[in-house]
């Protein structure tokens, strides 16, 4: 998986994908990520099998591993998209800062 992420995140590819993805409406992108997750879960080969095996070991035999594996790949796609393309458009220094206050 890391090799795939490394191939995807080369600077030239990131710029090209960024220019393409900014024109696609977000609901359509989410649907595209869902379809990519379905494909990765079904045809992901050893990566998909490793995710399934790890989930089965951790969650047990009764867990809905097929569904959770699809969700895992969906979250990977969404996280990569947000880190690579959305985070660069966020303001660097916001006017409001998170300031937790407690009782007393």
CSV table of N, CA and C in Angstrom, one decimal:
chain,number,residue,atom,x,y,z
A,1,UNK,N,0.8,-1.2,0.0
A,1,UNK,CA,0.0,0.0,0.0
A,1,UNK,C,0.9,1.3,0.0
A,2,UNK,N,2.0,1.2,0.8
A,2,UNK,CA,2.8,2.4,0.8
A,2,UNK,C,3.5,2.7,-0.5
A,3,UNK,N,3.8,1.7,-1.3
A,3,UNK,CA,4.3,1.9,-2.6
A,3,UNK,C,3.3,2.6,-3.5
A,4,UNK,N,2.0,2.2,-3.4
A,4,UNK,CA,1.0,2.8,-4.2
A,4,UNK,C,0.8,4.2,-3.8
A,5,UNK,N,0.8,4.5,-2.5
A,5,UNK,CA,0.7,5.9,-2.0
A,5,UNK,C,1.9,6.7,-2.5
A,6,UNK,N,3.1,6.1,-2.4
A,6,UNK,CA,4.3,6.8,-2.9
A,6,UNK,C,4.2,7.2,-4.4
A,7,UNK,N,3.7,6.2,-5.2
A,7,UNK,CA,3.5,6.5,-6.6
A,7,UNK,C,2.5,7.6,-6.8
A,8,UNK,N,1.4,7.6,-6.1
A,8,UNK,CA,0.3,8.6,-6.2
A,8,UNK,C,0.8,10.0,-5.8
A,9,UNK,N,1.6,10.0,-4.8
A,9,UNK,CA,2.0,11.3,-4.2
A,9,UNK,C,3.2,12.0,-4.8
A,10,UNK,N,3.7,11.6,-5.9
A,10,UNK,CA,4.8,12.3,-6.5
A,10,UNK,C,4.3,13.7,-6.9
A,11,UNK,N,5.2,14.7,-6.7
A,11,UNK,CA,4.7,16.1,-6.9
A,11,UNK,C,4.0,16.4,-8.2
A,12,UNK,N,4.5,15.8,-9.3
A,12,UNK,CA,3.9,16.1,-10.6
A,12,UNK,C,2.5,15.5,-10.6
A,13,UNK,N,2.3,14.3,-10.1
A,13,UNK,CA,1.0,13.7,-10.1
A,13,UNK,C,0.0,14.4,-9.2
A,14,UNK,N,0.5,14.9,-8.0
A,14,UNK,CA,-0.3,15.6,-7.1
A,14,UNK,C,-0.8,16.9,-7.7
A,15,UNK,N,0.1,17.6,-8.4
A,15,UNK,CA,-0.4,18.9,-9.1
A,15,UNK,C,-1.4,18.6,-10.1
A,16,UNK,N,-1.2,17.6,-10.9
A,16,UNK,CA,-2.1,17.2,-12.0
A,16,UNK,C,-3.5,16.8,-11.4
A,17,UNK,N,-3.4,15.9,-10.5
A,17,UNK,CA,-4.7,15.4,-9.8
A,17,UNK,C,-5.4,16.6,-9.1
A,18,UNK,N,-4.6,17.5,-8.5
A,18,UNK,CA,-5.2,18.6,-7.8
A,18,UNK,C,-6.0,19.5,-8.8
A,19,UNK,N,-5.4,19.7,-9.9
A,19,UNK,CA,-6.1,20.6,-10.9
A,19,UNK,C,-7.4,19.9,-11.5
A,20,UNK,N,-7.3,18.6,-11.6
A,20,UNK,CA,-8.5,17.8,-12.1
A,20,UNK,C,-9.6,17.7,-11.0
A,21,UNK,N,-9.2,17.4,-9.8
A,21,UNK,CA,-10.1,17.2,-8.7
A,21,UNK,C,-10.8,18.4,-8.2
A,22,UNK,N,-10.2,19.6,-8.4
A,22,UNK,CA,-10.9,20.8,-7.9
A,22,UNK,C,-12.1,21.2,-8.8
A,23,UNK,N,-12.2,20.6,-10.0
A,23,UNK,CA,-13.4,20.8,-10.8
A,23,UNK,C,-14.5,19.8,-10.6
A,24,UNK,N,-14.2,18.8,-9.9
A,24,UNK,CA,-15.2,17.7,-9.7
A,24,UNK,C,-16.0,18.1,-8.4
A,25,UNK,N,-17.3,18.1,-8.4
A,25,UNK,CA,-18.1,18.4,-7.2
A,25,UNK,C,-17.9,17.4,-6.1
A,26,UNK,N,-17.9,17.8,-4.9
A,26,UNK,CA,-17.6,16.9,-3.8
A,26,UNK,C,-18.5,15.7,-3.7
A,27,UNK,N,-19.8,15.8,-3.9
A,27,UNK,CA,-20.7,14.6,-3.8
A,27,UNK,C,-20.2,13.6,-4.9
A,28,UNK,N,-19.8,14.0,-6.0
A,28,UNK,CA,-19.4,13.1,-7.0
A,28,UNK,C,-18.0,12.4,-6.6
A,29,UNK,N,-17.2,13.2,-6.0
A,29,UNK,CA,-15.9,12.7,-5.5
A,29,UNK,C,-16.1,11.6,-4.5
A,30,UNK,N,-17.1,11.9,-3.6
A,30,UNK,CA,-17.3,10.9,-2.5
A,30,UNK,C,-17.9,9.6,-3.1
A,31,UNK,N,-18.7,9.7,-4.2
A,31,UNK,CA,-19.1,8.5,-4.9
A,31,UNK,C,-18.0,7.8,-5.6
A,32,UNK,N,-17.1,8.6,-6.2
A,32,UNK,CA,-15.9,8.0,-6.8
A,32,UNK,C,-15.0,7.3,-5.8
A,33,UNK,N,-14.9,7.8,-4.6
A,33,UNK,CA,-14.1,7.2,-3.6
A,33,UNK,C,-14.8,5.9,-3.1
A,34,UNK,N,-16.1,5.9,-3.0
A,34,UNK,CA,-16.8,4.7,-2.6
A,34,UNK,C,-16.6,3.6,-3.7
A,35,UNK,N,-16.7,4.0,-4.9
A,35,UNK,CA,-16.4,3.0,-6.0
A,35,UNK,C,-15.0,2.5,-6.0
A,36,UNK,N,-14.0,3.3,-5.7
A,36,UNK,CA,-12.6,2.9,-5.6
A,36,UNK,C,-12.5,2.0,-4.4
A,37,UNK,N,-13.1,2.3,-3.3
A,37,UNK,CA,-13.1,1.4,-2.1
A,37,UNK,C,-13.6,0.0,-2.4
A,38,UNK,N,-14.7,0.0,-3.2
A,38,UNK,CA,-15.3,-1.3,-3.6
A,38,UNK,C,-14.3,-2.1,-4.4
A,39,UNK,N,-13.7,-1.4,-5.4
A,39,UNK,CA,-12.7,-2.1,-6.2
A,39,UNK,C,-11.5,-2.6,-5.4
A,40,UNK,N,-11.0,-1.8,-4.6
A,40,UNK,CA,-9.8,-2.1,-3.8
A,40,UNK,C,-10.2,-3.3,-2.8
A,41,UNK,N,-11.4,-3.3,-2.2
A,41,UNK,CA,-11.7,-4.4,-1.3
A,41,UNK,C,-11.9,-5.7,-2.1
A,42,UNK,N,-12.4,-5.6,-3.3
A,42,UNK,CA,-12.6,-6.8,-4.0
A,42,UNK,C,-11.4,-7.3,-4.8
A,43,UNK,N,-10.7,-6.4,-5.5
A,43,UNK,CA,-9.6,-6.8,-6.3
A,43,UNK,C,-8.3,-6.2,-5.8
A,44,UNK,N,-8.2,-5.9,-4.6
A,44,UNK,CA,-6.9,-5.3,-4.0
A,44,UNK,C,-5.8,-6.3,-3.8
A,45,UNK,N,-6.0,-7.6,-4.1
A,45,UNK,CA,-5.0,-8.6,-4.0
A,45,UNK,C,-4.4,-8.7,-2.6
A,46,UNK,N,-3.1,-8.8,-2.4
A,46,UNK,CA,-2.6,-9.0,-1.1
A,46,UNK,C,-2.8,-7.9,-0.1
A,47,UNK,N,-3.0,-6.7,-0.5
A,47,UNK,CA,-3.3,-5.6,0.4
A,47,UNK,C,-4.7,-5.8,1.0
A,48,UNK,N,-5.6,-6.1,0.2
A,48,UNK,CA,-7.0,-6.3,0.6
A,48,UNK,C,-7.1,-7.5,1.5
A,49,UNK,N,-6.4,-8.6,1.2
A,49,UNK,CA,-6.4,-9.8,2.0
A,49,UNK,C,-5.7,-9.5,3.4
A,50,UNK,N,-4.6,-8.8,3.4
A,50,UNK,CA,-4.0,-8.5,4.6
A,50,UNK,C,-4.9,-7.6,5.6
A,51,UNK,N,-5.6,-6.7,5.0
A,51,UNK,CA,-6.6,-5.9,5.8
A,51,UNK,C,-7.6,-6.8,6.3
A,52,UNK,N,-8.2,-7.7,5.5
A,52,UNK,CA,-9.2,-8.6,5.9
A,52,UNK,C,-8.7,-9.5,7.1
A,53,UNK,N,-7.5,-10.1,6.9
A,53,UNK,CA,-6.9,-11.0,7.9
A,53,UNK,C,-6.7,-10.2,9.2
A,54,UNK,N,-6.2,-9.0,9.2
A,54,UNK,CA,-5.9,-8.2,10.4
A,54,UNK,C,-7.2,-7.9,11.1
A,55,UNK,N,-8.3,-7.5,10.3
A,55,UNK,CA,-9.6,-7.2,10.9
A,55,UNK,C,-10.2,-8.5,11.6
A,56,UNK,N,-10.0,-9.6,10.9
A,56,UNK,CA,-10.6,-10.8,11.5
A,56,UNK,C,-9.9,-11.2,12.8
A,57,UNK,N,-8.6,-11.0,12.8
A,57,UNK,CA,-7.9,-11.4,14.0
A,57,UNK,C,-8.3,-10.4,15.2
A,58,UNK,N,-8.4,-9.1,14.9
A,58,UNK,CA,-8.7,-8.2,15.9
A,58,UNK,C,-10.1,-8.2,16.3
A,59,UNK,N,-11.0,-8.3,15.4
A,59,UNK,CA,-12.5,-8.1,15.7
A,59,UNK,C,-13.2,-9.4,15.9
A,60,UNK,N,-12.6,-10.5,15.5
A,60,UNK,CA,-13.2,-11.8,15.7
A,60,UNK,C,-14.0,-12.3,14.4
A,61,UNK,N,-14.5,-13.5,14.5
A,61,UNK,CA,-15.2,-14.1,13.4
A,61,UNK,C,-16.6,-13.5,13.1
A,62,UNK,N,-17.2,-13.0,14.1
A,62,UNK,CA,-18.5,-12.5,14.0
A,62,UNK,C,-18.6,-11.1,13.4
A,63,UNK,N,-17.5,-10.4,13.3
A,63,UNK,CA,-17.5,-9.0,12.8
A,63,UNK,C,-17.8,-9.0,11.3
A,64,UNK,N,-18.5,-7.9,10.8
A,64,UNK,CA,-18.8,-7.8,9.4
A,64,UNK,C,-17.5,-7.3,8.6
A,65,UNK,N,-16.6,-8.2,8.5
A,65,UNK,CA,-15.2,-7.8,7.9
A,65,UNK,C,-15.4,-7.3,6.5
A,66,UNK,N,-16.2,-7.9,5.7
A,66,UNK,CA,-16.3,-7.4,4.3
A,66,UNK,C,-16.8,-6.0,4.3
A,67,UNK,N,-17.8,-5.6,5.0
A,67,UNK,CA,-18.2,-4.2,5.1
A,67,UNK,C,-17.2,-3.3,5.6
A,68,UNK,N,-16.5,-3.7,6.7
A,68,UNK,CA,-15.5,-2.9,7.4
A,68,UNK,C,-14.3,-2.7,6.5
A,69,UNK,N,-14.0,-3.7,5.7
A,69,UNK,CA,-12.8,-3.6,4.8
A,69,UNK,C,-13.2,-2.5,3.7
A,70,UNK,N,-14.4,-2.5,3.2
A,70,UNK,CA,-14.8,-1.5,2.2
A,70,UNK,C,-14.7,-0.1,2.9
A,71,UNK,N,-15.2,0.0,4.1
A,71,UNK,CA,-15.1,1.3,4.8
A,71,UNK,C,-13.7,1.7,5.1
A,72,UNK,N,-12.8,0.8,5.4
A,72,UNK,CA,-11.4,1.1,5.5
A,72,UNK,C,-10.8,1.7,4.3
A,73,UNK,N,-11.0,1.1,3.2
A,73,UNK,CA,-10.5,1.6,1.9
A,73,UNK,C,-11.1,3.0,1.5
A,74,UNK,N,-12.4,3.2,1.9
A,74,UNK,CA,-13.0,4.4,1.6
A,74,UNK,C,-12.4,5.5,2.5
A,75,UNK,N,-12.1,5.2,3.7
A,75,UNK,CA,-11.5,6.2,4.6
A,75,UNK,C,-10.0,6.5,4.1
A,76,UNK,N,-9.3,5.5,3.6
A,76,UNK,CA,-8.0,5.7,3.1
A,76,UNK,C,-8.0,6.7,1.9
A,77,UNK,N,-9.0,6.5,1.0
A,77,UNK,CA,-9.1,7.4,-0.2
A,77,UNK,C,-9.5,8.8,0.3
A,78,UNK,N,-10.4,8.9,1.2
A,78,UNK,CA,-10.9,10.2,1.7
A,78,UNK,C,-9.8,10.9,2.4
A,79,UNK,N,-9.0,10.2,3.2
A,79,UNK,CA,-7.9,10.9,4.0
A,79,UNK,C,-6.8,11.3,3.1
A,80,UNK,N,-6.5,10.5,2.1
A,80,UNK,CA,-5.4,11.0,1.1
A,80,UNK,C,-5.9,12.2,0.4
A,81,UNK,N,-7.1,12.2,-0.1
A,81,UNK,CA,-7.7,13.4,-0.8
A,81,UNK,C,-7.6,14.6,0.1
A,82,UNK,N,-8.0,14.5,1.3
A,82,UNK,CA,-8.0,15.7,2.2
A,82,UNK,C,-6.6,16.1,2.5
A,83,UNK,N,-5.7,15.2,2.8
A,83,UNK,CA,-4.3,15.6,3.1
A,83,UNK,C,-3.6,16.2,1.9
A,84,UNK,N,-3.8,15.6,0.7
A,84,UNK,CA,-3.1,16.1,-0.5
A,84,UNK,C,-3.6,17.3,-1.1
A,85,UNK,N,-5.0,17.4,-1.1
A,85,UNK,CA,-5.6,18.5,-1.9
A,85,UNK,C,-6.3,19.5,-1.1
A,86,UNK,N,-7.0,19.1,-0.1
A,86,UNK,CA,-7.9,20.0,0.6
A,86,UNK,C,-7.1,20.8,1.7
A,87,UNK,N,-6.1,20.2,2.3
A,87,UNK,CA,-5.4,20.8,3.4
A,87,UNK,C,-4.6,22.0,2.9
A,88,UNK,N,-4.1,21.9,1.7
A,88,UNK,CA,-3.3,23.0,1.1
A,88,UNK,C,-4.1,24.3,0.9
A,89,UNK,N,-5.4,24.2,0.8
A,89,UNK,CA,-6.3,25.3,0.6
A,89,UNK,C,-6.8,25.9,1.9
A,90,UNK,N,-6.5,25.3,3.0
A,90,UNK,CA,-7.0,25.8,4.3
A,90,UNK,C,-6.2,27.0,4.7
A,91,UNK,N,-6.7,28.0,5.4
A,91,UNK,CA,-5.9,29.1,5.9
A,91,UNK,C,-4.8,28.7,6.8
A,92,UNK,N,-3.7,29.2,6.6
A,92,UNK,CA,-2.5,28.8,7.5
A,92,UNK,C,-2.6,29.3,8.9
A,93,UNK,N,-3.1,30.5,9.1
A,93,UNK,CA,-3.3,31.0,10.4
A,93,UNK,C,-4.7,31.6,10.6
A,94,UNK,N,-5.5,30.8,11.3
A,94,UNK,CA,-6.9,31.2,11.4
A,94,UNK,C,-7.1,32.3,12.5
A,95,UNK,N,-8.1,33.0,12.4
A,95,UNK,CA,-8.4,34.1,13.4
A,95,UNK,C,-8.8,33.5,14.7
A,96,UNK,N,-9.5,32.3,14.7
A,96,UNK,CA,-9.9,31.7,15.9
A,96,UNK,C,-9.0,30.5,16.2
A,97,UNK,N,-8.7,30.4,17.5
A,97,UNK,CA,-7.9,29.3,17.9
A,97,UNK,C,-8.7,28.5,18.9
A,98,UNK,N,-8.4,27.2,19.0
A,98,UNK,CA,-9.1,26.4,19.9
A,98,UNK,C,-8.6,26.6,21.3
A,99,UNK,N,-9.4,27.1,22.2
A,99,UNK,CA,-9.0,27.4,23.5
A,99,UNK,C,-9.9,26.6,24.5
A,100,UNK,N,-9.4,25.5,25.0
A,100,UNK,CA,-10.3,24.7,25.9
A,100,UNK,C,-10.3,25.5,27.3
A,101,UNK,N,-11.5,25.5,27.8
A,101,UNK,CA,-11.6,26.1,29.2
A,101,UNK,C,-12.3,25.0,30.1
A,102,UNK,N,-11.9,25.0,31.3
A,102,UNK,CA,-12.5,24.0,32.2
A,102,UNK,C,-13.3,24.7,33.3
A,103,UNK,N,-13.8,23.9,34.1
A,103,UNK,CA,-14.5,24.4,35.3
A,103,UNK,C,-13.5,25.0,36.3
A,104,UNK,N,-13.9,26.1,36.8
A,104,UNK,CA,-13.2,26.6,37.9
A,104,UNK,C,-12.0,27.3,38.0
